[in-house]
Short mmCIF file of C-alpha atoms in Angstrom, two decimals:
data_model
loop_
_atom_site.label_atom_id
_atom_site.label_comp_id
_atom_site.label_asym_id
_atom_site.label_seq_id
_atom_site.Cartn_x
_atom_site.Cartn_y
_atom_site.Cartn_z
CA MET Y 213 135.32 110.82 109.04
CA ASN Y 214 132.39 113.27 108.69
CA ALA Y 215 131.38 115.66 111.38
CA LEU Y 216 128.57 113.64 112.61
CA LEU Y 217 131.08 110.43 113.07
CA ASP Y 218 133.67 112.76 114.85
CA LEU Y 219 130.87 113.69 117.23
CA LEU Y 220 129.88 110.25 118.04
CA ALA Y 221 133.11 109.08 118.21
CA SER Y 222 134.18 111.75 120.70
CA LYS Y 223 131.43 110.02 123.20
CA GLY Y 224 132.71 106.70 123.11
CA ALA Y 225 130.78 103.76 124.04
CA THR Y 226 127.27 105.14 124.27
CA SER Y 227 123.78 104.10 124.63
CA PHE Y 228 121.86 103.36 121.39
CA ALA Y 229 119.32 105.99 122.61
CA ASP Y 230 122.26 108.53 123.01
CA PHE Y 231 123.40 107.33 119.31
CA MET Y 232 120.06 107.74 117.95
CA ARG Y 233 119.58 111.18 119.43
CA ALA Y 234 122.93 112.32 117.77
CA ALA Y 235 122.28 110.43 114.87
CA LEU Y 236 118.60 111.85 114.12
CA TYR Y 237 118.89 115.50 116.00
CA ALA Y 238 122.47 116.20 116.06
CA PRO Y 239 122.17 120.68 115.07
CA GLY Y 240 122.86 120.85 111.32
CA LEU Y 241 124.08 116.81 111.46
CA GLY Y 242 120.97 114.69 112.11
CA TYR Y 243 118.68 113.26 110.06
CA TYR Y 244 115.47 115.40 111.55
CA ALA Y 245 118.20 118.35 111.57
CA LYS Y 246 118.86 118.98 108.05
CA ASP Y 247 116.85 120.96 105.63
CA ARG Y 248 115.83 118.03 103.06
CA ARG Y 249 112.77 115.97 101.90
CA ARG Y 250 111.72 113.07 104.05
CA VAL Y 251 108.14 112.58 103.77
CA GLY Y 252 106.17 111.61 100.84
CA THR Y 253 105.62 109.45 97.88
CA ARG Y 254 108.41 111.08 95.80
CA ARG Y 255 111.50 108.94 94.98
CA ASP Y 256 113.75 111.29 96.89
CA ALA Y 257 111.73 111.12 100.21
CA ASP Y 258 112.34 108.29 102.64
CA PHE Y 259 108.91 107.57 104.05
CA TYR Y 260 105.40 108.34 103.66
CA THR Y 261 102.84 109.02 106.39
CA ALA Y 262 98.84 110.10 106.42
CA GLU Y 263 99.91 113.64 106.15
CA SER Y 264 101.32 112.66 102.57
CA LEU Y 265 97.82 112.37 101.44
CA GLY Y 266 97.57 116.00 101.79
CA PRO Y 267 93.92 118.03 102.29
CA VAL Y 268 91.93 114.79 102.66
CA PHE Y 269 93.97 113.84 105.84
CA ALA Y 270 94.36 117.71 107.14
CA LYS Y 271 90.32 117.92 106.60
CA LEU Y 272 89.29 114.85 108.69
CA VAL Y 273 91.99 115.33 111.50
CA CYS Y 274 90.87 118.91 111.91
CA GLY Y 275 87.28 118.15 111.54
CA ALA Y 276 87.40 115.45 114.27
CA ALA Y 277 89.51 117.73 116.44
CA TRP Y 278 86.58 120.34 115.94
CA ALA Y 279 84.01 118.16 117.23
CA ILE Y 280 85.87 117.07 119.93
CA ALA Y 281 86.82 120.87 121.27
CA ALA Y 282 82.81 121.16 120.62
CA GLY Y 283 82.03 118.66 123.13
CA SER Y 284 84.58 119.79 125.64
CA GLY Y 285 82.82 122.97 125.96
CA GLY Y 286 84.39 126.43 127.00
CA ALA Y 287 86.35 128.58 124.27
CA GLU Y 288 87.76 127.97 121.19
CA PRO Y 289 91.23 126.09 121.96
CA LEU Y 290 94.31 126.81 120.12
CA PHE Y 291 95.32 123.76 117.62
CA VAL Y 292 98.71 123.21 117.62
CA GLU Y 293 101.03 120.20 115.74
CA MET Y 294 103.76 119.01 117.47
CA GLY Y 295 106.57 117.55 115.56
CA ALA Y 296 105.35 118.73 112.00
CA GLU Y 297 107.34 118.22 108.89
CA PRO Y 298 107.81 121.46 107.12
CA LEU Y 299 106.33 120.28 103.47
CA SER Y 300 103.53 118.24 105.15
CA SER Y 301 102.17 119.86 108.33
CA VAL Y 302 98.02 119.74 108.91
CA ALA Y 303 98.25 122.91 110.77
CA ALA Y 304 99.72 124.79 108.14
CA SER Y 305 96.98 124.32 105.58
CA ALA Y 306 95.23 126.55 107.34
CA CYS Y 307 92.74 123.70 109.14
CA PRO Y 308 89.48 125.01 109.25
CA PRO Y 309 87.26 125.35 111.21
CA PHE Y 310 90.11 126.38 113.51
CA SER Y 311 90.68 130.14 113.69
CA LYS Y 312 94.42 129.41 115.66
CA ALA Y 313 96.51 127.08 114.72
CA ILE Y 314 100.36 126.60 114.60
CA ALA Y 315 102.57 124.05 113.72
CA LEU Y 316 105.39 122.99 115.77
CA GLU Y 317 108.78 121.59 114.67
CA ARG Y 318 110.34 118.93 116.67
CA GLY Y 319 111.86 120.50 119.78
CA GLY Y 320 109.27 123.64 119.56
CA GLU Y 321 107.51 124.63 122.92
CA ILE Y 322 103.70 124.33 123.26
CA PRO Y 323 102.32 127.65 124.24
CA GLN Y 324 101.19 128.63 127.81
CA ASP Y 325 98.32 130.78 127.06
CA GLY Y 326 94.93 129.45 126.51
CA SER Y 327 93.78 125.82 126.10
CA VAL Y 328 95.37 123.70 123.49
CA ILE Y 329 94.30 120.79 121.74
CA LEU Y 330 97.80 119.01 120.57
CA PHE Y 331 98.05 116.88 117.65
CA SER Y 332 100.99 114.66 116.24
CA ASN Y 333 101.37 112.47 113.56
CA GLU Y 334 104.29 109.50 114.04
CA LEU Y 335 106.12 111.68 116.62
CA PHE Y 336 106.42 109.25 119.36
CA ASP Y 337 107.77 106.83 117.46
CA ALA Y 338 110.66 109.18 116.14
CA GLN Y 339 111.92 109.59 119.96
CA PRO Y 340 115.12 107.82 120.64
CA PHE Y 341 114.93 104.26 122.34
CA HIS Y 342 117.23 102.11 124.31
CA ARG Y 343 117.91 98.28 123.30
CA VAL Y 344 118.78 95.64 125.89
CA ALA Y 345 119.47 91.66 124.81
CA ARG Y 346 118.98 88.74 127.22
CA LEU Y 347 122.72 87.37 127.48
CA GLY Y 348 124.25 85.17 129.76
CA GLY Y 349 121.40 85.02 132.03
CA ARG Y 350 120.91 88.53 132.33
CA TRP Y 351 119.96 91.62 130.56
CA ARG Y 352 122.36 93.53 128.89
CA GLU Y 353 122.01 96.92 127.28
CA CYS Y 354 123.21 97.43 123.67
CA GLY Y 355 125.46 100.63 122.85
CA VAL Y 356 127.20 102.07 120.09
CA ARG Y 357 130.80 102.94 119.54
CA ILE Y 358 132.43 104.30 116.31
CA GLU Y 359 135.31 102.00 115.09
CA GLY Y 360 137.27 102.46 111.92
CA GLY Y 361 135.31 104.95 110.43
CA ARG Y 362 131.91 103.21 111.09
CA ALA Y 363 129.17 102.60 114.15
CA VAL Y 364 129.37 98.98 115.85
CA GLU Y 365 127.13 97.49 118.28
CA VAL Y 366 128.87 96.98 121.52
CA LEU Y 367 127.57 96.04 125.23
CA LEU Y 368 127.84 98.25 127.40
CA ASP Y 369 129.29 97.92 131.02
CA ALA Y 370 126.11 98.90 132.93
CA LEU Y 371 122.53 99.78 132.30
CA SER Y 372 121.83 103.48 131.78
CA GLU Y 373 120.18 105.26 134.09
CA PRO Y 374 116.36 104.96 132.16
CA VAL Y 375 116.81 101.25 131.82
CA ALA Y 376 118.05 100.56 135.54
CA ALA Y 377 114.64 102.00 136.53
CA PHE Y 378 113.02 100.03 134.11
CA ALA Y 379 114.92 96.53 134.69
CA GLY Y 380 112.53 95.31 137.40
CA ARG Y 381 109.96 94.82 134.77
CA LEU Y 382 111.84 93.09 132.22
CA PRO Y 383 111.15 89.41 132.29
CA VAL Y 384 113.86 86.89 134.00
CA GLU Y 385 112.51 84.15 131.82
CA ALA Y 386 113.46 85.19 128.38
CA SER Y 387 115.18 83.09 126.05
CA GLU Y 388 119.06 83.89 125.51
CA GLY Y 389 119.15 86.17 122.68
CA TYR Y 390 115.81 88.00 123.36
CA ARG Y 391 116.17 91.51 122.16
CA MET Y 392 113.78 94.59 123.04
CA ASP Y 393 113.60 98.30 122.13
CA LEU Y 394 112.55 99.92 124.92
CA PRO Y 395 110.61 103.25 123.84
CA LEU Y 396 111.31 104.68 126.99
CA GLU Y 397 111.87 108.58 126.11
CA ALA Y 398 108.60 108.03 123.98
CA GLU Y 399 106.76 108.02 127.70
CA ALA Y 400 109.00 110.73 129.00
CA LEU Y 401 108.08 113.00 126.17
CA MET Y 402 104.14 112.26 126.42
CA ALA Y 403 104.50 113.10 130.32
CA SER Y 404 105.86 116.31 129.63
CA ILE Y 405 102.89 117.15 127.45
CA ALA Y 406 100.49 116.03 129.88
CA ALA Y 407 102.02 117.86 132.80
CA LYS Y 408 101.01 121.31 130.89
CA GLU Y 409 97.55 121.78 132.36
CA ASN Y 410 96.13 124.10 129.53
CA VAL Y 411 96.93 121.17 127.00
CA VAL Y 412 92.97 119.98 127.29
CA ALA Y 413 93.34 117.16 124.47
CA VAL Y 414 95.79 114.85 122.85
CA ILE Y 415 95.33 113.24 119.57
CA ALA Y 416 98.25 111.31 118.82
CA PHE Y 417 98.34 109.18 115.41
CA ASP Y 418 101.06 106.65 115.50
CA TYR Y 419 101.65 102.80 115.44
CA GLY Y 420 102.48 100.51 118.40
CA LEU Y 421 101.72 97.62 120.76
CA ASP Y 422 101.69 97.24 124.62
CA TRP Y 423 104.56 96.30 127.12
CA ALA Y 424 103.21 92.67 126.89
CA ASP Y 425 103.76 92.53 123.48
CA ILE Y 426 107.13 94.31 123.88
CA LEU Y 427 108.25 92.36 126.75
CA TYR Y 428 107.05 88.39 125.72
CA ARG Y 429 106.16 88.41 122.17
CA ARG Y 430 108.91 90.19 120.25
CA PRO Y 431 111.99 88.62 120.31
CA SER Y 432 113.89 90.22 117.56
CA GLY Y 433 112.72 93.66 119.02
CA THR Y 434 110.80 95.84 116.66
CA ALA Y 435 113.61 98.83 115.63
CA ARG Y 436 114.04 99.41 111.74
CA ALA Y 437 115.62 102.07 109.34
CA TYR Y 438 113.85 103.40 106.30
CA ARG Y 439 115.53 105.04 103.51
CA ARG Y 440 114.26 105.94 99.94
CA HIS Y 441 110.92 103.97 100.65
CA GLU Y 442 113.37 100.69 101.85
CA LEU Y 443 113.38 98.96 105.08
CA CYS Y 444 117.32 98.78 105.78
CA PRO Y 445 118.76 96.18 107.49
CA ASP Y 446 121.74 97.88 109.53
CA LEU Y 447 120.57 100.32 112.05
CA LEU Y 448 123.83 101.86 112.29
CA ALA Y 449 124.41 102.38 108.53
CA ASP Y 450 125.11 105.86 107.28
CA PRO Y 451 124.45 107.80 110.67
CA GLY Y 452 122.39 110.76 109.74
CA GLU Y 453 121.07 109.44 106.50
CA GLN Y 454 118.29 107.23 107.20
CA ASP Y 455 115.29 106.92 109.66
CA LEU Y 456 115.32 105.16 112.88
CA THR Y 457 112.05 103.97 114.35
CA CYS Y 458 110.47 101.60 116.58
CA HIS Y 459 107.06 100.56 117.75
CA ILE Y 460 105.84 102.82 121.00
CA CYS Y 461 104.28 101.43 123.68
CA TRP Y 462 100.40 102.59 123.83
CA ASP Y 463 99.63 101.30 127.13
CA GLY Y 464 102.64 103.38 128.48
CA LEU Y 465 101.73 106.49 126.82
CA GLU Y 466 98.12 106.15 128.30
CA ASN Y 467 99.17 105.73 131.83
CA ALA Y 468 101.59 108.88 131.52
CA LEU Y 469 98.37 110.84 130.68
CA ARG Y 470 96.08 109.40 133.44
CA GLY Y 471 98.92 109.89 135.89
CA ALA Y 472 98.61 113.86 134.97
CA GLY Y 473 94.64 113.94 135.15
CA PHE Y 474 93.33 112.87 131.97
CA THR Y 475 90.32 111.39 132.50
CA ASP Y 476 89.14 110.21 129.12
CA VAL Y 477 92.01 108.16 127.49
CA ARG Y 478 91.75 105.61 125.03
CA THR Y 479 93.41 104.19 121.81
CA MET Y 480 91.78 103.33 119.10
CA ARG Y 481 92.81 101.91 115.23
CA GLN Y 482 92.51 104.87 112.83
CA GLU Y 483 89.55 103.85 110.74
CA ALA Y 484 87.75 103.65 114.20
CA PHE Y 485 89.04 107.49 115.18
CA PHE Y 486 87.55 108.83 111.82
CA MET Y 487 84.36 106.75 111.53
CA ARG Y 488 83.56 108.16 115.27
CA HIS Y 489 84.89 111.79 115.10
CA ALA Y 490 85.21 112.96 111.33
CA MET Y 491 81.75 111.02 109.60
CA PRO Y 492 80.75 114.45 108.01
CA GLN Y 493 84.38 115.46 106.60
CA MET Y 494 84.09 111.56 105.01
CA GLU Y 495 80.73 112.06 103.76
CA GLU Y 496 81.92 115.67 102.16
CA VAL Y 497 84.36 113.91 100.24
CA LEU Y 498 82.45 110.90 98.97
CA ARG Y 499 79.73 113.48 98.00
CA ARG Y 500 82.01 115.20 95.79
CA GLY Y 501 82.92 112.13 94.32
CA ASP Y 502 86.79 113.28 93.06
CA VAL Y 503 88.71 109.86 92.43
CA VAL Y 504 91.59 111.13 93.59
CA GLU Y 505 90.15 112.15 97.17
CA CYS Y 506 87.76 109.26 97.38
CA GLY Y 507 91.25 106.88 96.67
CA LYS Y 508 93.11 108.69 99.50
CA LEU Y 509 90.19 108.43 102.12
CA ARG Y 510 90.06 104.59 101.35
CA GLU Y 511 93.91 104.88 102.16
CA LEU Y 512 93.11 106.42 105.28
CA ILE Y 513 90.50 104.60 106.36
CA HIS Y 514 90.41 100.75 104.91
CA PRO Y 515 91.50 97.97 107.23
CA SER Y 516 94.39 96.62 104.62
CA ARG Y 517 95.75 100.17 104.13
CA MET Y 518 96.43 102.58 106.77
CA GLY Y 519 92.86 102.11 108.83
CA ALA Y 520 94.42 99.33 110.80
CA ALA Y 521 98.09 99.71 110.65
CA PHE Y 522 97.74 102.83 112.39
CA GLN Y 523 96.16 103.81 115.89
CA VAL Y 524 94.99 107.25 117.62
CA LEU Y 525 95.60 108.00 120.91
CA LEU Y 526 93.03 110.47 122.07
CA ALA Y 527 93.00 111.49 125.52
CA LEU Y 528 90.83 114.62 127.12
CA ARG Y 529 90.72 116.21 130.70
CA ARG Y 530 87.47 115.59 131.06
CA ALA Y 531 85.08 113.00 129.17
CA VAL Y 532 83.74 114.27 125.95
#
């Protein structure tokens, strides 16, 4: 048994969220804790994101963030990218026109001195999530245990604390076998970000649904695993070697921001965000006429590509 399986075995039967936390983030062992290529179009990567499109995405993001910062008034804020991948960071590309920018890898602390515009790309869908199933007329939490050197799904005797606190919102009329993946830790992360009063704006790129979709219209859940650009059918296979993710809940994240005093909170499709906030940067790409750059721009904004598949949550302490 490898070191990660040994660690998981020592926990006994544990929630899927705890399994995922170890499989993704255990120091030196978890998927995101290893020094390896994860993001990009190369065959040795596992998935690609908008950041894989390089300078075009970075220019559009930074141009939009700058326009948002200018609209809110005050001194120039620090541009902070949270959950940055080492080899594909927007902030690491110098991101003009900001004079101050930093990239925080997962777990990094947001600076407390001076105002911050916080940007993330597919950060919230990488947070541990809980799994529940409607069985025998009641909701049971799905957990994981190591048996015979491999991870297997088990049913926990009781709901974990986060799920128990959420249980009142689970639909009692759900059909037998209905499964849900609950992105509760993504909401907790957003609440911790929103609680930092020097964060004046949040720009979060991701993909997700609202709670109504998750609770009533997704009977198989939304969890998935990726490896070498392929969807993997077994979430428990090879812990530490594949990415695990589920759809985040947009209205849950919005509520966390509003509860912390953000007065202008809205989610829109990626194409709409760039059309509204990064038009000068898009026009510059088109004027240059570089075939490669124009192709990347099309990938970012076309509805049949990333334009509609991804959304952007924009939140401001005061309206722009």
